[in-house]
PDB file of N, CA and C in Angstrom:
ATOM      1  N   MET A   1      -1.741   9.387  14.143  1.00  0.00           N
ATOM      2  CA  MET A   1      -1.850  10.511  13.241  1.00  0.00           C
ATOM      3  C   MET A   1      -3.314  10.848  13.078  1.00  0.00           C
ATOM      4  N   ASN A   2      -3.655  12.082  13.204  1.00  0.00           N
ATOM      5  CA  ASN A   2      -5.017  12.537  12.992  1.00  0.00           C
ATOM      6  C   ASN A   2      -5.184  12.950  11.542  1.00  0.00           C
ATOM      7  N   VAL A   3      -6.264  12.483  10.928  1.00  0.00           N
ATOM      8  CA  VAL A   3      -6.530  12.872   9.555  1.00  0.00           C
ATOM      9  C   VAL A   3      -7.166  14.245   9.599  1.00  0.00           C
ATOM     10  N   ARG A   4      -6.606  15.163   8.832  1.00  0.00           N
ATOM     11  CA  ARG A   4      -7.108  16.526   8.834  1.00  0.00           C
ATOM     12  C   ARG A   4      -7.469  16.949   7.427  1.00  0.00           C
ATOM     13  N   ASN A   5      -8.499  17.749   7.333  1.00  0.00           N
ATOM     14  CA  ASN A   5      -8.838  18.357   6.057  1.00  0.00           C
ATOM     15  C   ASN A   5      -8.035  19.640   5.958  1.00  0.00           C
ATOM     16  N   THR A   6      -7.061  19.657   5.057  1.00  0.00           N
ATOM     17  CA  THR A   6      -6.189  20.820   4.960  1.00  0.00           C
ATOM     18  C   THR A   6      -6.796  21.927   4.124  1.00  0.00           C
ATOM     19  N   GLY A   7      -7.899  21.654   3.455  1.00  0.00           N
ATOM     20  CA  GLY A   7      -8.582  22.699   2.684  1.00  0.00           C
ATOM     21  C   GLY A   7      -7.640  23.424   1.753  1.00  0.00           C
ATOM     22  N   SER A   8      -7.466  24.699   1.988  1.00  0.00           N
ATOM     23  CA  SER A   8      -6.626  25.511   1.113  1.00  0.00           C
ATOM     24  C   SER A   8      -5.151  25.349   1.421  1.00  0.00           C
ATOM     25  N   GLY A   9      -4.820  24.445   2.340  1.00  0.00           N
ATOM     26  CA  GLY A   9      -3.414  24.230   2.674  1.00  0.00           C
ATOM     27  C   GLY A   9      -2.968  24.985   3.895  1.00  0.00           C
ATOM     28  N   SER A  10      -3.909  25.579   4.630  1.00  0.00           N
ATOM     29  CA  SER A  10      -3.549  26.397   5.784  1.00  0.00           C
ATOM     30  C   SER A  10      -2.855  25.606   6.884  1.00  0.00           C
ATOM     31  N   ARG A  11      -3.095  24.297   6.965  1.00  0.00           N
ATOM     32  CA  ARG A  11      -2.470  23.484   8.013  1.00  0.00           C
ATOM     33  C   ARG A  11      -1.262  22.695   7.503  1.00  0.00           C
ATOM     34  N   ASP A  12      -0.935  22.799   6.246  1.00  0.00           N
ATOM     35  CA  ASP A  12       0.183  22.045   5.696  1.00  0.00           C
ATOM     36  C   ASP A  12       1.486  22.282   6.458  1.00  0.00           C
ATOM     37  N   PRO A  13       1.888  23.522   6.735  1.00  0.00           N
ATOM     38  CA  PRO A  13       3.142  23.732   7.479  1.00  0.00           C
ATOM     39  C   PRO A  13       3.110  23.095   8.865  1.00  0.00           C
ATOM     40  N   GLU A  14       1.948  23.106   9.500  1.00  0.00           N
ATOM     41  CA  GLU A  14       1.792  22.485  10.819  1.00  0.00           C
ATOM     42  C   GLU A  14       1.997  20.971  10.724  1.00  0.00           C
ATOM     43  N   ARG A  15       1.412  20.345   9.711  1.00  0.00           N
ATOM     44  CA  ARG A  15       1.540  18.896   9.531  1.00  0.00           C
ATOM     45  C   ARG A  15       2.967  18.517   9.156  1.00  0.00           C
ATOM     46  N   ILE A  16       3.604  19.325   8.328  1.00  0.00           N
ATOM     47  CA  ILE A  16       4.994  19.078   7.951  1.00  0.00           C
ATOM     48  C   ILE A  16       5.884  19.136   9.186  1.00  0.00           C
ATOM     49  N   ALA A  17       5.672  20.108  10.046  1.00  0.00           N
ATOM     50  CA  ALA A  17       6.458  20.229  11.275  1.00  0.00           C
ATOM     51  C   ALA A  17       6.221  19.036  12.193  1.00  0.00           C
ATOM     52  N   GLU A  18       4.985  18.551  12.238  1.00  0.00           N
ATOM     53  CA  GLU A  18       4.640  17.401  13.076  1.00  0.00           C
ATOM     54  C   GLU A  18       5.357  16.137  12.605  1.00  0.00           C
ATOM     55  N   LEU A  19       5.498  15.973  11.289  1.00  0.00           N
ATOM     56  CA  LEU A  19       6.123  14.769  10.731  1.00  0.00           C
ATOM     57  C   LEU A  19       7.632  14.892  10.556  1.00  0.00           C
ATOM     58  N   ALA A  20       8.188  16.072  10.702  1.00  0.00           N
ATOM     59  CA  ALA A  20       9.625  16.288  10.477  1.00  0.00           C
ATOM     60  C   ALA A  20      10.512  15.303  11.235  1.00  0.00           C
ATOM     61  N   PRO A  21      10.257  15.039  12.536  1.00  0.00           N
ATOM     62  CA  PRO A  21      11.116  14.081  13.248  1.00  0.00           C
ATOM     63  C   PRO A  21      11.021  12.660  12.696  1.00  0.00           C
ATOM     64  N   LYS A  22       9.962  12.361  11.972  1.00  0.00           N
ATOM     65  CA  LYS A  22       9.745  11.016  11.436  1.00  0.00           C
ATOM     66  C   LYS A  22      10.111  10.922   9.952  1.00  0.00           C
ATOM     67  N   ALA A  23      10.728  11.936   9.386  1.00  0.00           N
ATOM     68  CA  ALA A  23      10.977  12.005   7.944  1.00  0.00           C
ATOM     69  C   ALA A  23      11.775  10.823   7.417  1.00  0.00           C
ATOM     70  N   SER A  24      12.693  10.307   8.218  1.00  0.00           N
ATOM     71  CA  SER A  24      13.504   9.177   7.741  1.00  0.00           C
ATOM     72  C   SER A  24      12.923   7.824   8.154  1.00  0.00           C
ATOM     73  N   ASP A  25      11.785   7.830   8.800  1.00  0.00           N
ATOM     74  CA  ASP A  25      11.129   6.603   9.246  1.00  0.00           C
ATOM     75  C   ASP A  25      10.246   6.088   8.111  1.00  0.00           C
ATOM     76  N   ASN A  26      10.844   5.271   7.243  1.00  0.00           N
ATOM     77  CA  ASN A  26      10.150   4.843   6.035  1.00  0.00           C
ATOM     78  C   ASN A  26       9.956   3.340   5.954  1.00  0.00           C
ATOM     79  N   ILE A  27       8.919   2.963   5.235  1.00  0.00           N
ATOM     80  CA  ILE A  27       8.649   1.583   4.878  1.00  0.00           C
ATOM     81  C   ILE A  27       8.911   1.481   3.384  1.00  0.00           C
ATOM     82  N   LYS A  28       9.708   0.517   2.969  1.00  0.00           N
ATOM     83  CA  LYS A  28      10.117   0.409   1.567  1.00  0.00           C
ATOM     84  C   LYS A  28       8.945   0.075   0.651  1.00  0.00           C
ATOM     85  N   ASN A  29       8.236  -1.007   0.926  1.00  0.00           N
ATOM     86  CA  ASN A  29       7.104  -1.433   0.089  1.00  0.00           C
ATOM     87  C   ASN A  29       5.814  -0.943   0.711  1.00  0.00           C
ATOM     88  N   GLN A  30       5.263   0.110   0.144  1.00  0.00           N
ATOM     89  CA  GLN A  30       4.098   0.779   0.722  1.00  0.00           C
ATOM     90  C   GLN A  30       2.823   0.385  -0.015  1.00  0.00           C
ATOM     91  N   HIS A  31       1.769   0.152   0.746  1.00  0.00           N
ATOM     92  CA  HIS A  31       0.484  -0.202   0.154  1.00  0.00           C
ATOM     93  C   HIS A  31      -0.137   1.010  -0.532  1.00  0.00           C
ATOM     94  N   VAL A  32      -0.567   0.833  -1.759  1.00  0.00           N
ATOM     95  CA  VAL A  32      -1.291   1.877  -2.472  1.00  0.00           C
ATOM     96  C   VAL A  32      -2.742   1.459  -2.705  1.00  0.00           C
ATOM     97  N   VAL A  33      -3.038   0.212  -2.360  1.00  0.00           N
ATOM     98  CA  VAL A  33      -4.401  -0.305  -2.406  1.00  0.00           C
ATOM     99  C   VAL A  33      -4.634  -1.058  -1.104  1.00  0.00           C
ATOM    100  N   SER A  34      -5.737  -0.786  -0.466  1.00  0.00           N
ATOM    101  CA  SER A  34      -6.078  -1.423   0.803  1.00  0.00           C
ATOM    102  C   SER A  34      -6.220  -2.932   0.646  1.00  0.00           C
ATOM    103  N   GLN A  35      -5.718  -3.674   1.633  1.00  0.00           N
ATOM    104  CA  GLN A  35      -5.877  -5.128   1.626  1.00  0.00           C
ATOM    105  C   GLN A  35      -7.355  -5.501   1.706  1.00  0.00           C
ATOM    106  N   VAL A  36      -8.147  -4.680   2.377  1.00  0.00           N
ATOM    107  CA  VAL A  36      -9.587  -4.937   2.479  1.00  0.00           C
ATOM    108  C   VAL A  36     -10.215  -4.852   1.091  1.00  0.00           C
ATOM    109  N   LEU A  37      -9.842  -3.835   0.325  1.00  0.00           N
ATOM    110  CA  LEU A  37     -10.358  -3.701  -1.036  1.00  0.00           C
ATOM    111  C   LEU A  37      -9.871  -4.849  -1.916  1.00  0.00           C
ATOM    112  N   LEU A  38      -8.595  -5.181  -1.819  1.00  0.00           N
ATOM    113  CA  LEU A  38      -8.050  -6.281  -2.617  1.00  0.00           C
ATOM    114  C   LEU A  38      -8.756  -7.602  -2.319  1.00  0.00           C
ATOM    115  N   SER A  39      -9.156  -7.793  -1.072  1.00  0.00           N
ATOM    116  CA  SER A  39      -9.806  -9.056  -0.711  1.00  0.00           C
ATOM    117  C   SER A  39     -11.121  -9.253  -1.448  1.00  0.00           C
ATOM    118  N   GLU A  40     -11.708  -8.177  -1.968  1.00  0.00           N
ATOM    119  CA  GLU A  40     -12.938  -8.287  -2.756  1.00  0.00           C
ATOM    120  C   GLU A  40     -12.683  -8.911  -4.127  1.00  0.00           C
ATOM    121  N   PHE A  41     -11.419  -8.968  -4.540  1.00  0.00           N
ATOM    122  CA  PHE A  41     -11.062  -9.490  -5.854  1.00  0.00           C
ATOM    123  C   PHE A  41     -10.320 -10.819  -5.772  1.00  0.00           C
ATOM    124  N   THR A  42     -10.403 -11.474  -4.641  1.00  0.00           N
ATOM    125  CA  THR A  42      -9.698 -12.742  -4.467  1.00  0.00           C
ATOM    126  C   THR A  42     -10.528 -13.910  -4.976  1.00  0.00           C
ATOM    127  N   THR A  43      -9.825 -15.004  -5.203  1.00  0.00           N
ATOM    128  CA  THR A  43     -10.484 -16.233  -5.632  1.00  0.00           C
ATOM    129  C   THR A  43      -9.762 -17.409  -4.975  1.00  0.00           C
ATOM    130  N   ALA A  44     -10.461 -18.503  -4.826  1.00  0.00           N
ATOM    131  CA  ALA A  44      -9.868 -19.694  -4.232  1.00  0.00           C
ATOM    132  C   ALA A  44      -8.779 -20.253  -5.139  1.00  0.00           C
ATOM    133  N   VAL A  45      -7.716 -20.740  -4.514  1.00  0.00           N
ATOM    134  CA  VAL A  45      -6.595 -21.337  -5.229  1.00  0.00           C
ATOM    135  C   VAL A  45      -6.344 -22.707  -4.614  1.00  0.00           C
ATOM    136  N   GLU A  46      -6.090 -23.704  -5.466  1.00  0.00           N
ATOM    137  CA  GLU A  46      -5.839 -25.057  -4.968  1.00  0.00           C
ATOM    138  C   GLU A  46      -4.673 -25.087  -3.993  1.00  0.00           C
ATOM    139  N   HIS A  47      -4.774 -25.939  -2.995  1.00  0.00           N
ATOM    140  CA  HIS A  47      -3.709 -26.202  -2.023  1.00  0.00           C
ATOM    141  C   HIS A  47      -3.376 -24.994  -1.131  1.00  0.00           C
ATOM    142  N   THR A  48      -4.301 -24.045  -0.998  1.00  0.00           N
ATOM    143  CA  THR A  48      -4.085 -22.925  -0.078  1.00  0.00           C
ATOM    144  C   THR A  48      -5.335 -22.721   0.763  1.00  0.00           C
ATOM    145  N   THR A  49      -5.152 -22.104   1.904  1.00  0.00           N
ATOM    146  CA  THR A  49      -6.295 -21.806   2.766  1.00  0.00           C
ATOM    147  C   THR A  49      -6.723 -20.347   2.635  1.00  0.00           C
ATOM    148  N   VAL A  50      -5.877 -19.522   2.019  1.00  0.00           N
ATOM    149  CA  VAL A  50      -6.159 -18.104   1.847  1.00  0.00           C
ATOM    150  C   VAL A  50      -6.467 -17.844   0.376  1.00  0.00           C
ATOM    151  N   GLU A  51      -7.506 -17.069   0.111  1.00  0.00           N
ATOM    152  CA  GLU A  51      -7.816 -16.728  -1.276  1.00  0.00           C
ATOM    153  C   GLU A  51      -6.741 -15.805  -1.834  1.00  0.00           C
ATOM    154  N   HIS A  52      -6.558 -15.849  -3.146  1.00  0.00           N
ATOM    155  CA  HIS A  52      -5.478 -15.115  -3.803  1.00  0.00           C
ATOM    156  C   HIS A  52      -5.993 -14.115  -4.850  1.00  0.00           C
ATOM    157  N   VAL A  53      -5.101 -13.179  -5.190  1.00  0.00           N
ATOM    158  CA  VAL A  53      -5.339 -12.179  -6.228  1.00  0.00           C
ATOM    159  C   VAL A  53      -4.351 -12.452  -7.358  1.00  0.00           C
ATOM    160  N   GLN A  54      -4.780 -12.237  -8.588  1.00  0.00           N
ATOM    161  CA  GLN A  54      -3.878 -12.371  -9.737  1.00  0.00           C
ATOM    162  C   GLN A  54      -3.255 -11.003 -10.007  1.00  0.00           C
ATOM    163  N   PRO A  55      -1.951 -10.816  -9.687  1.00  0.00           N
ATOM    164  CA  PRO A  55      -1.294  -9.537  -9.972  1.00  0.00           C
ATOM    165  C   PRO A  55      -1.191  -9.294 -11.474  1.00  0.00           C
ATOM    166  N   TYR A  56      -1.164  -8.033 -11.846  1.00  0.00           N
ATOM    167  CA  TYR A  56      -1.038  -7.643 -13.250  1.00  0.00           C
ATOM    168  C   TYR A  56      -0.039  -6.509 -13.335  1.00  0.00           C
ATOM    169  N   ASP A  57       0.987  -6.647 -14.143  1.00  0.00           N
ATOM    170  CA  ASP A  57       2.040  -5.651 -14.286  1.00  0.00           C
ATOM    171  C   ASP A  57       1.713  -4.746 -15.469  1.00  0.00           C
ATOM    172  N   LEU A  58       1.336  -3.504 -15.195  1.00  0.00           N
ATOM    173  CA  LEU A  58       0.968  -2.577 -16.262  1.00  0.00           C
ATOM    174  C   LEU A  58       2.139  -2.224 -17.171  1.00  0.00           C
ATOM    175  N   GLN A  59       3.354  -2.255 -16.627  1.00  0.00           N
ATOM    176  CA  GLN A  59       4.527  -1.938 -17.436  1.00  0.00           C
ATOM    177  C   GLN A  59       4.936  -3.105 -18.327  1.00  0.00           C
ATOM    178  N   HIS A  60       4.581  -4.320 -17.909  1.00  0.00           N
ATOM    179  CA  HIS A  60       4.918  -5.521 -18.677  1.00  0.00           C
ATOM    180  C   HIS A  60       3.697  -6.445 -18.701  1.00  0.00           C
ATOM    181  N   PRO A  61       2.677  -6.090 -19.478  1.00  0.00           N
ATOM    182  CA  PRO A  61       1.423  -6.869 -19.462  1.00  0.00           C
ATOM    183  C   PRO A  61       1.578  -8.306 -19.947  1.00  0.00           C
ATOM    184  N   GLU A  62       2.650  -8.611 -20.652  1.00  0.00           N
ATOM    185  CA  GLU A  62       2.850  -9.980 -21.133  1.00  0.00           C
ATOM    186  C   GLU A  62       3.293 -10.934 -20.024  1.00  0.00           C
ATOM    187  N   ARG A  63       3.802 -10.385 -18.931  1.00  0.00           N
ATOM    188  CA  ARG A  63       4.243 -11.221 -17.804  1.00  0.00           C
ATOM    189  C   ARG A  63       3.044 -11.766 -17.041  1.00  0.00           C
ATOM    190  N   ARG A  64       3.131 -13.006 -16.663  1.00  0.00           N
ATOM    191  CA  ARG A  64       2.106 -13.626 -15.824  1.00  0.00           C
ATOM    192  C   ARG A  64       2.717 -13.908 -14.462  1.00  0.00           C
ATOM    193  N   SER A  65       2.317 -13.161 -13.476  1.00  0.00           N
ATOM    194  CA  SER A  65       2.827 -13.354 -12.123  1.00  0.00           C
ATOM    195  C   SER A  65       2.027 -14.431 -11.418  1.00  0.00           C
ATOM    196  N   LYS A  66       2.640 -15.043 -10.421  1.00  0.00           N
ATOM    197  CA  LYS A  66       1.941 -16.024  -9.601  1.00  0.00           C
ATOM    198  C   LYS A  66       0.896 -15.311  -8.757  1.00  0.00           C
ATOM    199  N   THR A  67      -0.201 -16.015  -8.485  1.00  0.00           N
ATOM    200  CA  THR A  67      -1.215 -15.426  -7.607  1.00  0.00           C
ATOM    201  C   THR A  67      -0.625 -15.254  -6.217  1.00  0.00           C
ATOM    202  N   GLN A  68      -1.138 -14.269  -5.492  1.00  0.00           N
ATOM    203  CA  GLN A  68      -0.650 -13.968  -4.153  1.00  0.00           C
ATOM    204  C   GLN A  68      -1.811 -13.571  -3.258  1.00  0.00           C
ATOM    205  N   PRO A  69      -1.642 -13.728  -1.949  1.00  0.00           N
ATOM    206  CA  PRO A  69      -2.671 -13.232  -1.042  1.00  0.00           C
ATOM    207  C   PRO A  69      -2.685 -11.697  -1.083  1.00  0.00           C
ATOM    208  N   PRO A  70      -3.763 -11.053  -0.660  1.00  0.00           N
ATOM    209  CA  PRO A  70      -3.857  -9.591  -0.714  1.00  0.00           C
ATOM    210  C   PRO A  70      -2.676  -8.853  -0.075  1.00  0.00           C
ATOM    211  N   ARG A  71      -2.103  -9.410   0.990  1.00  0.00           N
ATOM    212  CA  ARG A  71      -0.994  -8.714   1.652  1.00  0.00           C
ATOM    213  C   ARG A  71       0.258  -8.639   0.769  1.00  0.00           C
ATOM    214  N   GLY A  72       0.326  -9.458  -0.287  1.00  0.00           N
ATOM    215  CA  GLY A  72       1.501  -9.504  -1.136  1.00  0.00           C
ATOM    216  C   GLY A  72       1.418  -8.639  -2.387  1.00  0.00           C
ATOM    217  N   VAL A  73       0.276  -8.002  -2.623  1.00  0.00           N
ATOM    218  CA  VAL A  73       0.115  -7.171  -3.820  1.00  0.00           C
ATOM    219  C   VAL A  73      -0.377  -5.781  -3.417  1.00  0.00           C
ATOM    220  N   GLY A  74      -0.464  -4.894  -4.383  1.00  0.00           N
ATOM    221  CA  GLY A  74      -0.963  -3.544  -4.113  1.00  0.00           C
ATOM    222  C   GLY A  74       0.061  -2.657  -3.449  1.00  0.00           C
ATOM    223  N   LYS A  75       1.345  -2.913  -3.708  1.00  0.00           N
ATOM    224  CA  LYS A  75       2.421  -2.132  -3.093  1.00  0.00           C
ATOM    225  C   LYS A  75       3.296  -1.515  -4.170  1.00  0.00           C
ATOM    226  N   ILE A  76       3.876  -0.372  -3.840  1.00  0.00           N
ATOM    227  CA  ILE A  76       4.865   0.269  -4.704  1.00  0.00           C
ATOM    228  C   ILE A  76       6.056   0.631  -3.830  1.00  0.00           C
ATOM    229  N   GLU A  77       7.244   0.317  -4.320  1.00  0.00           N
ATOM    230  CA  GLU A  77       8.460   0.597  -3.565  1.00  0.00           C
ATOM    231  C   GLU A  77       8.685   2.107  -3.464  1.00  0.00           C
ATOM    232  N   ASN A  78       8.827   2.587  -2.233  1.00  0.00           N
ATOM    233  CA  ASN A  78       9.114   4.003  -1.938  1.00  0.00           C
ATOM    234  C   ASN A  78       8.147   4.974  -2.615  1.00  0.00           C
ATOM    235  N   PHE A  79       6.858   4.669  -2.571  1.00  0.00           N
ATOM    236  CA  PHE A  79       5.827   5.525  -3.165  1.00  0.00           C
ATOM    237  C   PHE A  79       5.788   6.890  -2.474  1.00  0.00           C
ATOM    238  N   VAL A  80       5.789   6.881  -1.144  1.00  0.00           N
ATOM    239  CA  VAL A  80       5.886   8.113  -0.359  1.00  0.00           C
ATOM    240  C   VAL A  80       7.302   8.158   0.186  1.00  0.00           C
ATOM    241  N   LEU A  81       8.021   9.232  -0.101  1.00  0.00           N
ATOM    242  CA  LEU A  81       9.451   9.273   0.220  1.00  0.00           C
ATOM    243  C   LEU A  81       9.765   9.626   1.666  1.00  0.00           C
ATOM    244  N   GLY A  82       8.911  10.347   2.357  1.00  0.00           N
ATOM    245  CA  GLY A  82       9.229  10.748   3.735  1.00  0.00           C
ATOM    246  C   GLY A  82       8.114  10.392   4.697  1.00  0.00           C
ATOM    247  N   ALA A  83       8.489   9.882   5.863  1.00  0.00           N
ATOM    248  CA  ALA A  83       7.561   9.543   6.944  1.00  0.00           C
ATOM    249  C   ALA A  83       6.472   8.572   6.482  1.00  0.00           C
ATOM    250  N   SER A  84       6.819   7.640   5.629  1.00  0.00           N
ATOM    251  CA  SER A  84       5.814   6.706   5.106  1.00  0.00           C
ATOM    252  C   SER A  84       5.264   5.767   6.184  1.00  0.00           C
ATOM    253  N   THR A  85       6.018   5.556   7.245  1.00  0.00           N
ATOM    254  CA  THR A  85       5.535   4.706   8.330  1.00  0.00           C
ATOM    255  C   THR A  85       4.241   5.264   8.910  1.00  0.00           C
ATOM    256  N   SER A  86       4.131   6.594   8.956  1.00  0.00           N
ATOM    257  CA  SER A  86       2.924   7.218   9.510  1.00  0.00           C
ATOM    258  C   SER A  86       1.692   6.894   8.675  1.00  0.00           C
ATOM    259  N   LEU A  87       1.869   6.566   7.394  1.00  0.00           N
ATOM    260  CA  LEU A  87       0.741   6.207   6.538  1.00  0.00           C
ATOM    261  C   LEU A  87       0.419   4.726   6.601  1.00  0.00           C
ATOM    262  N   GLU A  88       1.408   3.894   6.878  1.00  0.00           N
ATOM    263  CA  GLU A  88       1.237   2.446   6.895  1.00  0.00           C
ATOM    264  C   GLU A  88       0.742   1.917   8.241  1.00  0.00           C
ATOM    265  N   THR A  89       0.934   2.670   9.295  1.00  0.00           N
ATOM    266  CA  THR A  89       0.569   2.208  10.626  1.00  0.00           C
ATOM    267  C   THR A  89      -0.949   2.125  10.755  1.00  0.00           C
ATOM    268  N   LYS A  90      -1.442   1.002  11.236  1.00  0.00           N
ATOM    269  CA  LYS A  90      -2.877   0.773  11.345  1.00  0.00           C
ATOM    270  C   LYS A  90      -3.552   1.731  12.316  1.00  0.00           C
ATOM    271  N   ASN A  91      -2.858   2.174  13.341  1.00  0.00           N
ATOM    272  CA  ASN A  91      -3.460   3.042  14.350  1.00  0.00           C
ATOM    273  C   ASN A  91      -3.348   4.512  14.011  1.00  0.00           C
ATOM    274  N   SER A  92      -2.987   4.841  12.806  1.00  0.00           N
ATOM    275  CA  SER A  92      -2.804   6.241  12.422  1.00  0.00           C
ATOM    276  C   SER A  92      -4.121   6.925  12.226  1.00  0.00           C
TER     277      SER A  92
END
């Protein structure tokens, strides 16, 4: 996928047509924060080789989640409803 500056939206119909065949090609848990960015907030955890992030639930701040590696946090289920695979693919 080529990243384009749509400006006033003049290319939006073109991009929509390009993604139309992929509209049902979705990833359920989509990253909304880059793993690279999350890795800046990691800390060492006993008995692991990978540094972890402490997740925080904004809807339920009283909950304490277990720490997780960056790949396990920063996701929202079905954040983008159509052709989300095109956003998650590393080579896009």
